[in-house]
Coordinates of C-alpha atoms and ligand atoms in Angstrom, one line a residue:
X1 CA 80.0 118.9 87.8
X2 CA 78.6 118.3 84.2
X3 CA 74.9 119.0 84.5
X4 CA 72.1 117.3 82.6
X5 CA 72.6 113.5 82.8
X6 CA 71.0 111.4 85.6
X7 CA 74.5 110.1 86.3
X8 CA 75.7 113.6 87.0
X9 CA 72.7 114.3 89.3
X10 CA 72.9 110.7 91.0
X11 CA 76.8 111.7 92.0
X12 CA 76.1 114.9 93.5
X13 CA 73.3 113.4 95.5
X14 CA 75.5 110.9 97.0
X15 CA 75.7 112.7 100.8
X16 CA 71.9 112.9 101.1
X17 CA 71.7 109.1 100.0
X18 CA 74.3 108.4 102.6
X19 CA 72.6 110.1 105.4
X20 CA 69.4 108.3 104.3
X21 CA 71.5 104.9 104.2
X22 CA 72.6 105.4 107.8
X23 CA 69.3 106.3 109.2
X24 CA 67.7 103.3 107.4
X25 CA 69.6 100.9 109.2
X26 CA 67.6 101.3 112.1
X27 CA 65.1 99.4 110.5
X28 CA 66.9 96.9 109.0
X29 CA 69.5 95.9 111.5
X30 CA 67.9 92.8 112.5
X31 CA 68.2 91.0 109.0
X32 CA 71.9 91.6 108.9
X33 CA 74.4 89.2 110.1
X34 CA 74.9 89.0 113.8
X35 CA 78.5 88.9 115.2
X36 CA 80.2 85.6 114.9
X37 CA 78.0 84.5 111.9
X38 CA 80.1 83.2 108.9
X39 CA 78.8 84.9 106.0
X40 CA 79.2 85.0 102.4
X41 CA 78.4 88.1 100.6
X42 CA 78.0 88.0 96.3
X43 CA 77.2 90.5 93.7
X44 CA 78.2 91.1 90.1
X45 CA 80.1 93.8 88.6
X46 CA 80.0 97.1 91.0
X47 CA 78.0 95.1 93.5
X48 CA 80.4 92.3 93.8
X49 CA 83.1 95.3 94.5
X50 CA 80.8 96.6 97.3
X51 CA 80.5 92.9 98.6
X52 CA 84.4 92.9 98.9
X53 CA 84.7 95.8 101.0
X54 CA 81.9 94.7 103.1
X55 CA 83.7 91.4 103.6
X56 CA 86.8 93.0 104.7
X57 CA 85.5 95.4 107.0
X58 CA 83.6 92.9 108.9
X59 CA 86.5 90.8 109.2
X60 CA 88.7 93.7 110.3
X61 CA 86.1 94.6 112.8
X62 CA 86.3 91.1 114.5
X63 CA 82.5 90.5 113.6
X64 CA 83.3 86.9 112.0
X65 CA 84.4 85.1 109.1
X66 CA 83.2 87.0 105.7
X67 CA 83.7 85.8 102.5
X68 CA 83.2 87.8 98.8
X69 CA 82.7 86.0 95.8
X70 CA 81.2 87.2 92.1
X71 CA 77.7 85.5 92.6
X72 CA 78.5 82.7 90.1
X73 CA 81.4 81.5 92.2
X74 CA 80.1 80.8 95.3
X75 CA 81.9 77.7 96.3
X76 CA 79.2 74.6 97.2
X77 CA 81.5 73.2 99.5
X78 CA 81.4 75.6 102.2
X79 CA 78.8 76.2 105.0
X80 CA 77.8 79.7 105.7
X81 CA 75.5 81.2 108.6
X82 CA 74.0 83.5 106.0
X83 CA 74.1 84.8 102.1
X84 CA 74.0 88.3 101.4
X85 CA 73.2 89.1 97.5
X86 CA 73.8 92.4 96.6
X87 CA 72.0 93.7 93.4
X88 CA 70.6 97.2 92.5
X89 CA 68.5 95.6 90.0
X90 CA 67.6 92.4 91.7
X91 CA 67.3 91.2 88.6
X92 CA 71.1 90.0 87.6
X93 CA 70.7 86.1 86.2
X94 CA 73.7 84.9 88.3
X95 CA 72.3 86.4 91.5
X96 CA 68.8 85.1 90.9
X97 CA 70.4 81.6 90.2
X98 CA 72.0 81.5 93.0
X99 CA 69.4 82.7 95.3
X100 CA 67.4 79.9 93.9
X101 CA 69.8 77.3 94.9
X102 CA 71.2 78.5 98.1
X103 CA 67.5 79.3 99.7
X104 CA 67.0 76.0 101.1
X105 CA 70.5 75.7 102.7
X106 CA 71.3 78.7 104.2
X107 CA 69.1 82.3 105.2
X108 CA 69.2 84.7 102.5
X109 CA 69.4 88.4 102.5
X110 CA 68.7 90.5 99.2
X111 CA 69.9 94.3 99.1
X112 CA 68.5 95.6 96.2
X113 CA 67.4 99.3 95.1
X114 CA 63.8 98.1 95.1
X115 CA 61.4 96.2 96.9
X116 CA 59.8 94.4 94.3
X117 CA 62.4 93.0 92.3
X118 CA 62.9 89.2 91.6
X119 CA 65.8 88.9 93.9
X120 CA 63.5 90.5 97.0
X121 CA 60.9 87.9 96.1
X122 CA 63.7 85.0 96.0
X123 CA 65.6 85.9 99.4
X124 CA 64.4 85.3 102.9
X125 CA 64.6 88.9 104.1
X126 CA 65.0 92.1 102.3
X127 CA 66.9 95.6 102.6
X128 CA 65.7 98.0 99.9
X129 CA 67.3 101.3 99.3
X130 CA 64.7 102.8 96.8
X131 CA 66.2 106.5 97.9
X132 CA 69.5 105.4 96.2
X133 CA 68.0 103.6 93.1
X134 CA 69.1 105.3 89.7
X135 CA 68.2 105.9 86.2
X136 CA 71.8 105.7 84.9
X137 CA 73.0 102.6 83.6
X138 CA 76.3 103.0 85.3
X139 CA 76.1 102.5 89.4
X140 CA 77.1 105.5 91.6
X141 CA 75.0 106.0 94.4
X142 CA 73.1 102.6 95.1
X143 CA 76.4 101.1 95.4
X144 CA 78.3 103.9 97.6
X145 CA 74.8 103.9 99.8
X146 CA 75.2 100.2 100.4
X147 CA 78.5 100.3 101.8
X148 CA 77.5 103.2 104.1
X149 CA 74.8 101.5 105.6
X150 CA 77.0 98.2 105.9
X151 CA 80.1 100.5 107.2
X152 CA 77.5 101.9 109.7
X153 CA 76.6 98.2 110.8
X154 CA 80.1 97.0 111.4
X155 CA 80.3 99.8 113.8
X156 CA 81.9 102.9 111.9
X157 CA 81.3 106.2 112.5
X158 CA 79.7 108.0 109.5
X159 CA 80.2 111.7 110.3
X160 CA 83.7 112.0 109.0
X161 CA 82.8 110.4 105.5
X162 CA 79.7 112.7 105.1
X163 CA 81.9 116.0 105.9
X164 CA 84.5 114.4 103.3
X165 CA 82.0 113.8 100.5
X166 CA 81.3 117.1 100.2
X167 CA 84.5 118.2 99.8
X168 CA 85.2 115.3 97.4
X169 CA 82.3 116.6 95.1
X170 CA 83.7 120.4 95.4
X171 CA 87.0 120.4 94.7
X172 CA 88.8 120.6 91.3
X173 CA 89.9 117.3 89.7
X174 CA 93.7 116.7 89.3
X175 CA 94.7 118.5 85.7
X176 CA 96.8 115.6 85.3
X177 CA 93.7 113.3 85.1
X178 CA 92.4 114.5 82.0
X179 CA 95.6 113.7 79.7
X180 CA 96.5 110.2 80.9
X181 CA 96.8 107.2 78.5
X182 CA 96.2 104.5 80.9
X183 CA 94.9 105.0 84.2
X184 CA 95.6 102.7 87.3
X185 CA 93.8 102.8 90.9
X186 CA 95.6 101.3 94.0
X187 CA 94.2 100.4 97.4
X188 CA 94.9 98.1 100.3
X189 CA 92.8 96.1 102.5
X190 CA 89.2 96.4 102.8
X191 CA 89.2 99.0 99.8
X192 CA 91.0 97.0 97.0
X193 CA 87.3 96.6 95.9
X194 CA 87.0 100.4 95.7
X195 CA 90.2 100.3 93.3
X196 CA 88.2 98.0 91.5
X197 CA 85.2 99.8 91.2
X198 CA 87.3 103.0 90.4
X199 CA 88.6 101.2 87.3
X200 CA 85.2 100.1 86.0
X201 CA 83.7 103.6 86.1
X202 CA 86.2 104.8 83.7
X203 CA 86.3 101.8 81.4
X204 CA 82.0 101.7 81.6
X205 CA 81.8 105.3 81.3
X206 CA 84.6 106.9 79.6
X207 CA 85.9 103.7 77.7
X208 CA 89.4 104.6 78.8
X209 CA 91.9 102.0 79.6
X210 CA 91.8 101.6 83.7
X211 CA 93.4 98.8 85.6
X212 CA 93.0 98.1 89.4
X213 CA 95.6 96.2 91.6
X214 CA 96.1 95.7 95.4
X215 CA 99.0 98.7 95.8
X216 CA 101.8 96.3 96.8
X217 CA 100.7 94.1 93.6
X218 CA 101.5 96.9 91.2
X219 CA 105.0 96.1 91.7
X220 CA 104.9 92.7 90.7
X221 CA 104.8 93.1 86.8
X222 CA 102.1 96.0 86.4
X223 CA 104.5 98.6 86.8
X224 CA 106.3 98.0 83.5
X225 CA 103.6 99.7 81.9
X226 CA 104.1 102.8 84.1
X227 CA 105.5 106.5 82.0
X228 CA 104.4 109.6 81.7
X229 CA 101.3 108.9 80.0
X230 CA 100.2 106.8 82.9
X231 CA 98.1 108.1 85.9
X232 CA 98.7 106.5 89.5
X233 CA 95.6 107.2 91.7
X234 CA 95.7 106.0 95.0
X235 CA 92.7 105.6 97.1
X236 CA 93.4 105.6 100.8
X237 CA 97.1 105.6 102.4
X238 CA 99.7 104.2 100.1
X239 CA 102.1 101.8 101.4
X240 CA 105.6 103.5 102.2
X241 CA 107.7 104.1 99.6
X242 CA 105.2 103.2 96.7
X243 CA 104.7 106.9 95.8
X244 CA 108.3 107.7 95.1
X245 CA 108.6 104.3 93.2
X246 CA 105.5 105.3 91.1
X247 CA 106.9 108.7 90.3
X248 CA 110.4 107.5 89.4
X249 CA 108.7 105.9 86.2
X250 CA 107.3 109.4 85.3
X251 CA 103.8 108.4 85.7
X252 CA 101.6 111.1 87.6
X253 CA 100.5 110.3 90.8
X254 CA 97.2 111.3 92.6
X255 CA 97.2 110.6 96.5
X256 CA 94.9 112.5 98.9
X257 CA 94.3 111.8 102.7
X258 CA 90.8 111.0 102.3
X259 CA 88.6 107.9 103.0
X260 CA 89.2 105.4 100.0
X261 CA 85.0 105.8 99.5
X262 CA 85.0 109.4 99.5
X263 CA 87.8 109.4 97.3
X264 CA 85.8 107.5 94.8
X265 CA 83.3 110.3 94.2
X266 CA 86.4 112.2 92.6
X267 CA 86.8 109.1 90.3
X268 CA 83.2 109.2 89.2
X269 CA 83.4 113.0 88.7
X270 CA 86.3 112.3 86.5
X271 CA 84.6 109.6 84.3
X272 CA 81.5 112.0 83.9
X273 CA 84.1 114.7 82.6
X274 CA 86.3 112.2 80.0
X275 CA 82.8 110.6 79.0
X276 CA 81.5 114.2 78.2
X277 CA 84.9 115.2 76.5
X278 CA 84.5 112.4 74.0
X279 CA 80.5 113.0 73.6
X280 CA 79.8 109.7 75.5
X281 CA 76.6 109.2 76.8
X282 CA 77.6 108.4 80.6
X283 CA 74.0 107.2 81.2
X284 CA 74.0 104.4 78.5
X285 CA 77.3 102.8 78.2
X286 CA 78.2 100.9 75.1
X287 CA 77.0 97.4 75.2
X288 CA 75.5 97.5 78.7
X289 CA 72.1 97.3 80.3
X290 CA 70.7 98.2 83.8
X291 CA 70.4 94.6 84.5
X292 CA 72.6 92.0 82.9
X293 CA 70.3 89.0 82.2
X294 CA 72.0 86.2 80.6
X295 CA 70.5 83.2 77.9
X296 CA 70.8 79.9 78.5
X297 CA 72.1 77.7 75.4
X298 CA 68.2 76.9 74.7
X299 CA 67.5 80.8 74.2
X300 CA 65.6 80.9 77.5
X301 CA 66.9 83.3 80.4
X302 CA 69.5 81.5 82.7
X303 CA 67.3 82.5 85.6
X304 CA 63.7 82.4 84.5
Ligands
F1P401 C1 75.1 94.8 88.3 C2 75.6 95.3 87.0 C3 76.5 96.8 87.0 C4 77.1 97.2 86.1 C5 75.9 97.6 85.2 C6 75.1 96.3 85.2 O1 74.1 95.1 88.4 O2 76.5 94.1 86.5 O3 77.9 96.2 87.9 O4 77.8 98.5 86.0 O5 75.2 98.4 86.3 O6 74.9 95.7 86.1 P1 73.2 94.6 89.7 O7 73.3 93.2 89.9 O8 74.0 95.5 91.1 O9 71.7 95.4 89.4

């Protein structure tokens, strides 16, 4: 682990933050969806990918119809019992715009990194995780702590994940991961959102070519780009036969038996190492701010 950046210390603190997130669930249980409710969950960037994971997990647990959308794409034609907006900053324009328009039609919950954000003021209910808020622009522990809290809420046992997290932070990274020209992250089911998040970490932090796919979709075209300069990294159990098919292209394959969320910690560490190797500041990626605040054509803020 490279020391001396917020990113490095925030990555390393995840097991502790996850423990706090699970404890925190006790105090916020009642504002989260009840079994059977129809739920929409939204976010932007990393927060959208966490929304996707939660939607898949909640449906898989039989707790009710759950749809994830980028905050700008919630269809106005659908009726939900609850709307959850995930936003670390609580200031992202699209999230605020949606909370403002949705609040008269559906109960809303904001999940943010601080209690005093604009999103917290607009939502009917708040889940705030200040212990997981971050100084790096690039999100790591806030996003994973939200997912831990939501996984516990849908009935998962966090104990195994906490043990795995420690080993994912300590084990050496695969040597092949340092020499690829193209990185591909594959996953299945609820954790496809984590493949998106893994690829985003490498793009934001290290400016490298990284793409995510649902694992079986990779065979439908993108595999044409695979060769010995490509690294294909599975998050979770690969579909039968796919590892051999990818290896046959000459690509290097990383496939460990960890939970996709704990395997993401190794990708975060790789992002940090690749950034440092290129002299990039992992806390301040090019062209990116902590909150993306969009302008209207007249020059005002979209959600002001
Ligand atoms: C969402 C987001 C992140 C991105 C960067 C800028 O923020 O777009 O996905 O990595 O941190 O903000 P938020 O709505 O969760 O604050």
